[in-house]
PDB file of C-alpha atoms in Angstrom:
ATOM      1  CA  MET A 474     127.277 156.027  96.905  1.00 47.00           C
ATOM      2  CA  VAL A 475     130.671 158.050  97.356  1.00 47.00           C
ATOM      3  CA  PHE A 476     130.931 160.791 100.064  1.00 55.00           C
ATOM      4  CA  SER A 477     133.074 162.526 101.736  1.00 55.00           C
ATOM      5  CA  GLY A 478     132.002 165.468 103.654  1.00 75.00           C
ATOM      6  CA  ASP A 479     129.719 165.785 106.807  1.00 92.00           C
ATOM      7  CA  LEU A 480     127.745 162.432 107.432  1.00 95.00           C
ATOM      8  CA  ALA A 481     126.789 165.067 111.079  1.00 96.00           C
ATOM      9  CA  LEU A 482     126.012 168.063 109.174  1.00 96.00           C
ATOM     10  CA  VAL A 483     124.206 165.709 106.175  1.00 97.00           C
ATOM     11  CA  ALA A 484     121.781 164.089 109.445  1.00 97.00           C
ATOM     12  CA  ALA A 485     121.181 167.717 110.234  1.00 97.00           C
ATOM     13  CA  CYS A 486     120.213 168.979 108.105  1.00 97.00           C
ATOM     14  CA  GLU A 487     118.121 165.727 107.008  1.00 98.00           C
ATOM     15  CA  ARG A 488     116.686 165.918 109.996  1.00 97.00           C
ATOM     16  CA  ARG A 489     114.687 169.597 110.565  1.00 98.00           C
ATOM     17  CA  ILE A 490     113.671 169.302 106.912  1.00 97.00           C
ATOM     18  CA  VAL A 491     111.491 166.830 108.768  1.00 97.00           C
ATOM     19  CA  ASN A 492     110.684 169.472 110.477  1.00 97.00           C
ATOM     20  CA  ALA A 493     110.865 172.900 107.886  1.00 98.00           C
ATOM     21  CA  TRP A 494     108.311 170.568 105.240  1.00 98.00           C
ATOM     22  CA  PRO A 495     105.955 168.471 107.589  1.00 97.00           C
ATOM     23  CA  ALA A 496     104.198 165.265 106.047  1.00 97.00           C
ATOM     24  CA  ILE A 497     101.104 164.454 107.043  1.00 97.00           C
ATOM     25  CA  ASP A 498     101.859 161.376 108.780  1.00 97.00           C
ATOM     26  CA  LYS A 499     105.163 160.079 108.878  1.00 97.00           C
ATOM     27  CA  LEU A 500     106.613 156.647 110.485  1.00 98.00           C
ATOM     28  CA  MET A 501     109.865 156.009 112.172  1.00 97.00           C
ATOM     29  CA  MET A 502     111.354 152.468 110.652  1.00 97.00           C
ATOM     30  CA  ASP A 503     114.772 150.507 111.919  1.00 96.00           C
ATOM     31  CA  GLY A 504     116.638 154.285 110.319  1.00 96.00           C
ATOM     32  CA  TRP A 505     113.757 155.434 108.464  1.00 98.00           C
ATOM     33  CA  VAL A 506     111.286 157.974 108.574  1.00 98.00           C
ATOM     34  CA  VAL A 507     108.304 157.232 105.960  1.00 98.00           C
ATOM     35  CA  ARG A 508     106.950 160.456 104.918  1.00 98.00           C
ATOM     36  CA  LEU A 509     102.501 160.968 103.367  1.00 98.00           C
ATOM     37  CA  ALA A 510     101.421 164.276 102.260  1.00 97.00           C
ATOM     38  CA  GLY A 511      98.528 162.956  99.783  1.00 95.00           C
ATOM     39  CA  GLY A 512     101.388 162.746  97.153  1.00 94.00           C
ATOM     40  CA  TYR A 513     101.785 166.319  96.743  1.00 95.00           C
ATOM     41  CA  SER A 514     105.391 167.024  96.836  1.00 93.00           C
ATOM     42  CA  ALA A 515     108.588 163.988  96.842  1.00 92.00           C
ATOM     43  CA  ARG A 516     110.107 165.467  99.957  1.00 94.00           C
ATOM     44  CA  ALA A 517     106.815 164.639 102.168  1.00 96.00           C
ATOM     45  CA  ASN A 518     105.575 161.986  99.645  1.00 98.00           C
ATOM     46  CA  SER A 519     109.234 159.462 100.050  1.00 98.00           C
ATOM     47  CA  ALA A 520     111.138 157.636 102.462  1.00 98.00           C
ATOM     48  CA  SER A 521     114.223 159.237 103.770  1.00 98.00           C
ATOM     49  CA  PRO A 522     116.871 157.719 105.854  1.00 98.00           C
ATOM     50  CA  MET A 523     117.706 159.300 109.112  1.00 97.00           C
ATOM     51  CA  LEU A 524     120.674 157.890 111.396  1.00 95.00           C
ATOM     52  CA  PRO A 525     124.372 157.758 109.160  1.00 96.00           C
ATOM     53  CA  GLY A 526     124.684 153.272 108.157  1.00 96.00           C
ATOM     54  CA  ALA A 527     120.766 153.247 107.847  1.00 98.00           C
ATOM     55  CA  ARG A 528     120.815 149.833 106.592  1.00 98.00           C
ATOM     56  CA  LEU A 529     116.849 148.647 103.638  1.00 98.00           C
ATOM     57  CA  ASP A 530     116.828 145.215 103.916  1.00 97.00           C
ATOM     58  CA  ALA A 531     113.602 143.617 101.587  1.00 96.00           C
ATOM     59  CA  PRO A 532     111.568 142.656 104.585  1.00 97.00           C
ATOM     60  CA  LEU A 533     111.502 147.096 105.603  1.00 98.00           C
ATOM     61  CA  LEU A 534     111.122 147.909 101.489  1.00 98.00           C
ATOM     62  CA  ALA A 535     107.919 145.943 101.443  1.00 98.00           C
ATOM     63  CA  VAL A 536     105.885 147.467 105.125  1.00 98.00           C
ATOM     64  CA  ILE A 537     107.414 150.896 103.514  1.00 98.00           C
ATOM     65  CA  GLU A 538     105.608 149.483  99.823  1.00 98.00           C
ATOM     66  CA  ALA A 539     103.170 148.848 101.794  1.00 98.00           C
ATOM     67  CA  THR A 540     102.362 151.917 103.559  1.00 98.00           C
ATOM     68  CA  TYR A 541     102.429 153.835  99.928  1.00 98.00           C
ATOM     69  CA  ARG A 542     100.867 151.550  98.143  1.00 98.00           C
ATOM     70  CA  ALA A 543      98.086 151.561 100.849  1.00 98.00           C
ATOM     71  CA  ALA A 544      97.582 155.330 100.394  1.00 97.00           C
ATOM     72  CA  GLY A 545      97.343 155.732  96.877  1.00 97.00           C
ATOM     73  CA  LEU A 546     101.034 156.880  96.315  1.00 97.00           C
ATOM     74  CA  GLN A 547     103.677 155.651  94.255  1.00 97.00           C
ATOM     75  CA  PRO A 548     106.448 153.923  96.468  1.00 98.00           C
ATOM     76  CA  THR A 549     109.244 156.571  96.120  1.00 98.00           C
ATOM     77  CA  VAL A 550     112.713 156.469  98.397  1.00 98.00           C
ATOM     78  CA  ARG A 551     115.486 159.179  98.520  1.00 98.00           C
ATOM     79  CA  VAL A 552     119.195 158.167  98.925  1.00 98.00           C
ATOM     80  CA  THR A 553     120.707 160.004 100.656  1.00 98.00           C
ATOM     81  CA  PRO A 554     124.889 159.343 101.588  1.00 97.00           C
ATOM     82  CA  LEU A 555     122.683 158.866 105.083  1.00 98.00           C
ATOM     83  CA  ALA A 556     121.652 155.224 103.750  1.00 98.00           C
ATOM     84  CA  ASP A 557     123.490 152.074 103.928  1.00 97.00           C
ATOM     85  CA  GLN A 558     125.391 151.154 100.397  1.00 95.00           C
ATOM     86  CA  SER A 559     123.307 148.041 100.398  1.00 97.00           C
ATOM     87  CA  VAL A 560     120.803 150.125  99.746  1.00 98.00           C
ATOM     88  CA  ASP A 561     121.501 150.492  96.295  1.00 97.00           C
ATOM     89  CA  ALA A 562     120.935 146.556  95.538  1.00 97.00           C
ATOM     90  CA  VAL A 563     117.756 146.075  97.346  1.00 98.00           C
ATOM     91  CA  LEU A 564     115.852 148.966  95.605  1.00 98.00           C
ATOM     92  CA  ALA A 565     117.926 147.708  92.134  1.00 97.00           C
ATOM     93  CA  ALA A 566     116.550 144.078  92.862  1.00 97.00           C
ATOM     94  CA  ARG A 567     112.803 145.538  93.363  1.00 97.00           C
ATOM     95  CA  GLY A 568     112.896 147.310  89.929  1.00 97.00           C
ATOM     96  CA  TYR A 569     112.911 150.392  90.905  1.00 98.00           C
ATOM     97  CA  ARG A 570     114.048 153.428  88.994  1.00 98.00           C
ATOM     98  CA  GLN A 571     115.948 157.851  89.517  1.00 98.00           C
ATOM     99  CA  ARG A 572     113.424 160.370  88.985  1.00 96.00           C
ATOM    100  CA  ASP A 573     116.037 162.511  89.762  1.00 96.00           C
ATOM    101  CA  ALA A 574     119.096 163.811  91.804  1.00 97.00           C
ATOM    102  CA  SER A 575     119.276 166.562  93.440  1.00 97.00           C
ATOM    103  CA  TRP A 576     121.910 168.481  95.889  1.00 97.00           C
ATOM    104  CA  GLY A 577     122.275 169.847  99.375  1.00 97.00           C
ATOM    105  CA  MET A 578     123.643 172.775  99.729  1.00 97.00           C
ATOM    106  CA  ILE A 579     124.930 175.119 102.989  1.00 97.00           C
ATOM    107  CA  ALA A 580     125.721 178.480 103.127  1.00 97.00           C
ATOM    108  CA  PRO A 581     127.486 180.907 106.739  1.00 97.00           C
ATOM    109  CA  LEU A 582     124.681 183.013 107.614  1.00 96.00           C
ATOM    110  CA  THR A 583     126.325 186.312 108.597  1.00 86.00           C
ATOM    111  CA  PRO A 584     125.431 189.731 110.077  1.00 75.00           C
ATOM    112  CA  GLY A 585     124.774 192.122 107.286  1.00 61.00           C
ATOM    113  CA  PRO A 586     121.281 194.116 106.548  1.00 57.00           C
ATOM    114  CA  VAL A 587     118.871 192.707 105.493  1.00 63.00           C
ATOM    115  CA  THR A 588     117.786 193.113 101.900  1.00 59.00           C
ATOM    116  CA  THR A 589     113.742 194.366 101.476  1.00 67.00           C
ATOM    117  CA  GLY A 590     113.701 195.129  97.744  1.00 72.00           C
ATOM    118  CA  GLY A 591     109.595 194.820  98.123  1.00 90.00           C
ATOM    119  CA  VAL A 592     109.522 191.644  99.763  1.00 93.00           C
ATOM    120  CA  ARG A 593     106.940 191.186 102.102  1.00 94.00           C
ATOM    121  CA  LEU A 594     107.542 189.138 104.688  1.00 95.00           C
ATOM    122  CA  GLU A 595     105.553 186.489 107.202  1.00 96.00           C
ATOM    123  CA  GLY A 596     104.985 183.971 110.270  1.00 97.00           C
ATOM    124  CA  SER A 597     102.475 181.921 108.827  1.00 97.00           C
ATOM    125  CA  ALA A 598     101.353 180.812 105.155  1.00 98.00           C
ATOM    126  CA  SER A 599      98.237 183.244 103.556  1.00 98.00           C
ATOM    127  CA  THR A 600      95.852 182.127 101.478  1.00 98.00           C
ATOM    128  CA  GLU A 601      97.007 184.360  99.005  1.00 97.00           C
ATOM    129  CA  TRP A 602     100.768 183.575  99.379  1.00 98.00           C
ATOM    130  CA  VAL A 603      99.748 179.741  98.601  1.00 98.00           C
ATOM    131  CA  ARG A 604      97.645 180.847  96.238  1.00 98.00           C
ATOM    132  CA  GLY A 605     100.356 182.701  94.339  1.00 97.00           C
ATOM    133  CA  VAL A 606     103.346 179.797  94.495  1.00 98.00           C
ATOM    134  CA  SER A 607     100.398 177.460  93.274  1.00 97.00           C
ATOM    135  CA  ALA A 608      99.556 179.252  90.490  1.00 97.00           C
ATOM    136  CA  LEU A 609     103.711 179.270  89.089  1.00 96.00           C
ATOM    137  CA  GLN A 610     103.918 175.735  90.238  1.00 94.00           C
ATOM    138  CA  GLU A 611     104.482 173.207  87.170  1.00 90.00           C
ATOM    139  CA  GLY A 612     102.641 169.870  86.191  1.00 90.00           C
ATOM    140  CA  SER A 613     100.863 168.117  89.781  1.00 90.00           C
ATOM    141  CA  LYS A 614     101.134 170.981  91.884  1.00 94.00           C
ATOM    142  CA  ARG A 615      99.988 174.117  89.625  1.00 94.00           C
ATOM    143  CA  ASN A 616      96.914 175.074  91.441  1.00 95.00           C
ATOM    144  CA  ALA A 617      96.751 172.672  94.043  1.00 96.00           C
ATOM    145  CA  ASP A 618      96.319 174.757  96.420  1.00 97.00           C
ATOM    146  CA  ALA A 619      94.451 172.801  99.064  1.00 97.00           C
ATOM    147  CA  ALA A 620      97.370 170.626  98.540  1.00 97.00           C
ATOM    148  CA  LEU A 621     100.302 172.347  99.233  1.00 97.00           C
ATOM    149  CA  MET A 622      98.437 174.307 102.646  1.00 98.00           C
ATOM    150  CA  GLU A 623      98.128 171.150 104.238  1.00 97.00           C
ATOM    151  CA  ILE A 624     101.604 171.297 104.734  1.00 98.00           C
ATOM    152  CA  VAL A 625     103.053 174.804 105.318  1.00 98.00           C
ATOM    153  CA  GLY A 626     100.011 175.322 107.049  1.00 97.00           C
ATOM    154  CA  ARG A 627     101.318 172.381 109.777  1.00 97.00           C
ATOM    155  CA  VAL A 628     104.511 174.419 110.198  1.00 98.00           C
ATOM    156  CA  GLN A 629     105.508 174.924 114.265  1.00 97.00           C
ATOM    157  CA  LEU A 630     108.500 176.361 114.093  1.00 98.00           C
ATOM    158  CA  PRO A 631     109.494 179.926 113.505  1.00 98.00           C
ATOM    159  CA  ALA A 632     108.466 180.635 109.579  1.00 98.00           C
ATOM    160  CA  ALA A 633     109.403 183.729 107.099  1.00 97.00           C
ATOM    161  CA  PHE A 634     107.002 183.590 104.452  1.00 98.00           C
ATOM    162  CA  ALA A 635     108.342 185.251 101.148  1.00 97.00           C
ATOM    163  CA  THR A 636     106.207 187.173  98.592  1.00 97.00           C
ATOM    164  CA  LEU A 637     107.714 189.941  96.744  1.00 96.00           C
ATOM    165  CA  VAL A 638     106.230 192.705  95.121  1.00 95.00           C
ATOM    166  CA  GLU A 639     106.530 194.681  91.529  1.00 91.00           C
ATOM    167  CA  GLY A 640     104.885 197.375  90.047  1.00 88.00           C
ATOM    168  CA  GLY A 641     102.156 196.266  92.621  1.00 91.00           C
ATOM    169  CA  ARG A 642     101.984 193.036  91.425  1.00 94.00           C
ATOM    170  CA  PRO A 643     103.238 189.507  93.730  1.00 96.00           C
ATOM    171  CA  VAL A 644     105.715 188.207  91.543  1.00 96.00           C
ATOM    172  CA  GLY A 645     108.010 185.828  93.689  1.00 97.00           C
ATOM    173  CA  PHE A 646     107.491 184.085  96.748  1.00 98.00           C
ATOM    174  CA  GLY A 647     109.961 181.947  99.091  1.00 98.00           C
ATOM    175  CA  MET A 648     109.990 180.372 102.459  1.00 98.00           C
ATOM    176  CA  SER A 649     112.086 180.158 104.657  1.00 98.00           C
ATOM    177  CA  VAL A 650     111.788 177.965 109.015  1.00 98.00           C
ATOM    178  CA  VAL A 651     114.484 178.014 111.680  1.00 98.00           C
ATOM    179  CA  GLU A 652     115.842 175.065 113.877  1.00 98.00           C
ATOM    180  CA  SER A 653     118.305 174.737 116.499  1.00 97.00           C
ATOM    181  CA  GLY A 654     120.525 178.293 114.471  1.00 97.00           C
ATOM    182  CA  MET A 655     120.309 176.292 110.455  1.00 98.00           C
ATOM    183  CA  ALA A 656     117.498 177.374 108.563  1.00 98.00           C
ATOM    184  CA  GLU A 657     115.867 175.286 105.343  1.00 98.00           C
ATOM    185  CA  ILE A 658     115.313 177.548 102.331  1.00 98.00           C
ATOM    186  CA  GLY A 659     112.133 177.216 100.130  1.00 96.00           C
ATOM    187  CA  SER A 660     109.397 176.826  97.729  1.00 96.00           C
ATOM    188  CA  LEU A 661     111.162 179.942  95.790  1.00 96.00           C
ATOM    189  CA  VAL A 662     109.612 180.924  92.390  1.00 96.00           C
ATOM    190  CA  ILE A 663     109.661 183.793  90.487  1.00 96.00           C
ATOM    191  CA  ASP A 664     106.556 183.984  87.726  1.00 96.00           C
ATOM    192  CA  PRO A 665     108.536 183.521  84.547  1.00 94.00           C
ATOM    193  CA  ALA A 666     107.488 187.269  83.134  1.00 93.00           C
ATOM    194  CA  VAL A 667     110.437 188.748  84.708  1.00 92.00           C
ATOM    195  CA  ARG A 668     113.250 186.288  85.251  1.00 89.00           C
ATOM    196  CA  GLY A 669     116.768 186.943  84.400  1.00 89.00           C
ATOM    197  CA  ARG A 670     116.159 190.412  86.534  1.00 90.00           C
ATOM    198  CA  GLY A 671     117.699 189.265  90.175  1.00 90.00           C
ATOM    199  CA  LEU A 672     114.830 189.089  91.479  1.00 92.00           C
ATOM    200  CA  GLY A 673     115.626 186.176  93.365  1.00 93.00           C
ATOM    201  CA  ARG A 674     118.627 187.080  94.860  1.00 93.00           C
ATOM    202  CA  ILE A 675     116.742 189.647  95.857  1.00 92.00           C
ATOM    203  CA  LEU A 676     114.196 186.572  97.195  1.00 94.00           C
ATOM    204  CA  VAL A 677     117.054 184.882  98.512  1.00 95.00           C
ATOM    205  CA  GLN A 678     118.994 187.715 100.883  1.00 93.00           C
ATOM    206  CA  THR A 679     115.804 188.174 102.489  1.00 94.00           C
ATOM    207  CA  LEU A 680     115.407 185.280 103.787  1.00 95.00           C
ATOM    208  CA  MET A 681     118.927 184.927 104.588  1.00 95.00           C
ATOM    209  CA  GLY A 682     118.709 188.119 106.626  1.00 94.00           C
ATOM    210  CA  TRP A 683     115.496 187.262 108.342  1.00 95.00           C
ATOM    211  CA  ALA A 684     116.945 183.523 109.250  1.00 96.00           C
ATOM    212  CA  HIS A 685     120.346 185.406 110.835  1.00 96.00           C
ATOM    213  CA  ALA A 686     117.843 187.395 112.631  1.00 94.00           C
ATOM    214  CA  GLU A 687     116.420 184.891 114.244  1.00 96.00           C
ATOM    215  CA  GLY A 688     119.646 183.786 114.858  1.00 96.00           C
ATOM    216  CA  ALA A 689     120.334 180.922 112.571  1.00 97.00           C
ATOM    217  CA  GLN A 690     124.073 180.923 111.555  1.00 97.00           C
ATOM    218  CA  GLN A 691     123.717 178.652 107.943  1.00 98.00           C
ATOM    219  CA  ALA A 692     121.536 178.415 105.836  1.00 98.00           C
ATOM    220  CA  TYR A 693     120.914 175.343 103.667  1.00 98.00           C
ATOM    221  CA  LEU A 694     118.703 174.175 100.617  1.00 98.00           C
ATOM    222  CA  GLN A 695     118.477 170.733  97.417  1.00 97.00           C
ATOM    223  CA  VAL A 696     117.445 171.731  94.155  1.00 97.00           C
ATOM    224  CA  GLU A 697     117.582 169.605  91.471  1.00 96.00           C
ATOM    225  CA  GLU A 698     120.624 168.934  89.619  1.00 96.00           C
ATOM    226  CA  THR A 699     119.929 169.919  85.974  1.00 95.00           C
ATOM    227  CA  ASN A 700     118.660 174.087  87.216  1.00 95.00           C
ATOM    228  CA  ARG A 701     121.692 175.333  86.337  1.00 94.00           C
ATOM    229  CA  GLY A 702     120.798 178.724  86.801  1.00 93.00           C
ATOM    230  CA  ALA A 703     119.440 178.140  90.754  1.00 95.00           C
ATOM    231  CA  LEU A 704     122.892 176.011  91.039  1.00 96.00           C
ATOM    232  CA  ALA A 705     124.659 178.851  89.860  1.00 96.00           C
ATOM    233  CA  LEU A 706     122.746 181.539  91.962  1.00 96.00           C
ATOM    234  CA  TYR A 707     122.467 179.243  95.320  1.00 97.00           C
ATOM    235  CA  ARG A 708     126.589 179.910  95.120  1.00 97.00           C
ATOM    236  CA  SER A 709     126.989 183.225  93.853  1.00 96.00           C
ATOM    237  CA  LEU A 710     125.526 183.969  97.557  1.00 96.00           C
ATOM    238  CA  GLY A 711     127.764 181.449  99.646  1.00 96.00           C
ATOM    239  CA  PHE A 712     126.520 177.415  98.941  1.00 97.00           C
ATOM    240  CA  ALA A 713     128.493 174.562  98.839  1.00 96.00           C
ATOM    241  CA  GLU A 714     127.257 171.392  98.063  1.00 96.00           C
ATOM    242  CA  LEU A 715     126.879 169.190 101.068  1.00 97.00           C
ATOM    243  CA  TYR A 716     125.109 166.094  99.334  1.00 97.00           C
ATOM    244  CA  ARG A 717     123.957 164.737  96.428  1.00 97.00           C
ATOM    245  CA  TYR A 718     121.067 162.560  96.125  1.00 98.00           C
ATOM    246  CA  ARG A 719     118.653 160.377  94.590  1.00 98.00           C
ATOM    247  CA  THR A 720     114.951 160.117  94.299  1.00 98.00           C
ATOM    248  CA  MET A 721     113.972 156.318  93.458  1.00 98.00           C
ATOM    249  CA  VAL A 722     111.209 155.005  93.166  1.00 98.00           C
ATOM    250  CA  ALA A 723     109.375 151.870  92.593  1.00 97.00           C
ATOM    251  CA  GLY A 724     108.481 150.253  88.753  1.00 84.00           C
TER     252      GLY A 724
END
């Protein structure tokens, strides 16, 4: 993977993601974090490099694979710029295939009024917030309330769980977690019936404003590279590409 950006900043984001989106269990293995959360969320159920130049030889990969299979999960590896270039060959030799590709993006946070626009913020994940997010998800994440709460209920850092209300009805959701001057923004979902009206912008701006008020100087997020609408929105809000990563799964 060719990369010419700031590896220290990539590592800072990746380390914070572990706390902002907690797995149920995690193991540290030779510069990698192996995370397990019952299969809900690729990030919380994958192995990720934590240090620049992290290597992944065949014996270590075998241990990671055994860990996931013992938990009834498909072995999954996130290949970020922190991984040594040899990781691609190791995964290829074991028959791994790419499931998806994503961007890590980052933006400066500047002083300014918080745009509320009907957004309600809570300091912890309520059952109502979880129900709202879960109902708008797709695939296996849809209506998986208990699995989502297992993750967001474990957040131990300052957090904001946002609900956007229009006409008395919740139509959008998101969250942010602040750690050491940086804020992760995620779980952004908008009811399809009201998309295209700028509500996603209001939601993200509100979370960015909250994060700045909490002392964060930068916000970061991750988005699939095929989500062109979201990429355009984030760029318009000052987010720039920091790095790209691939999610690889065992064949």
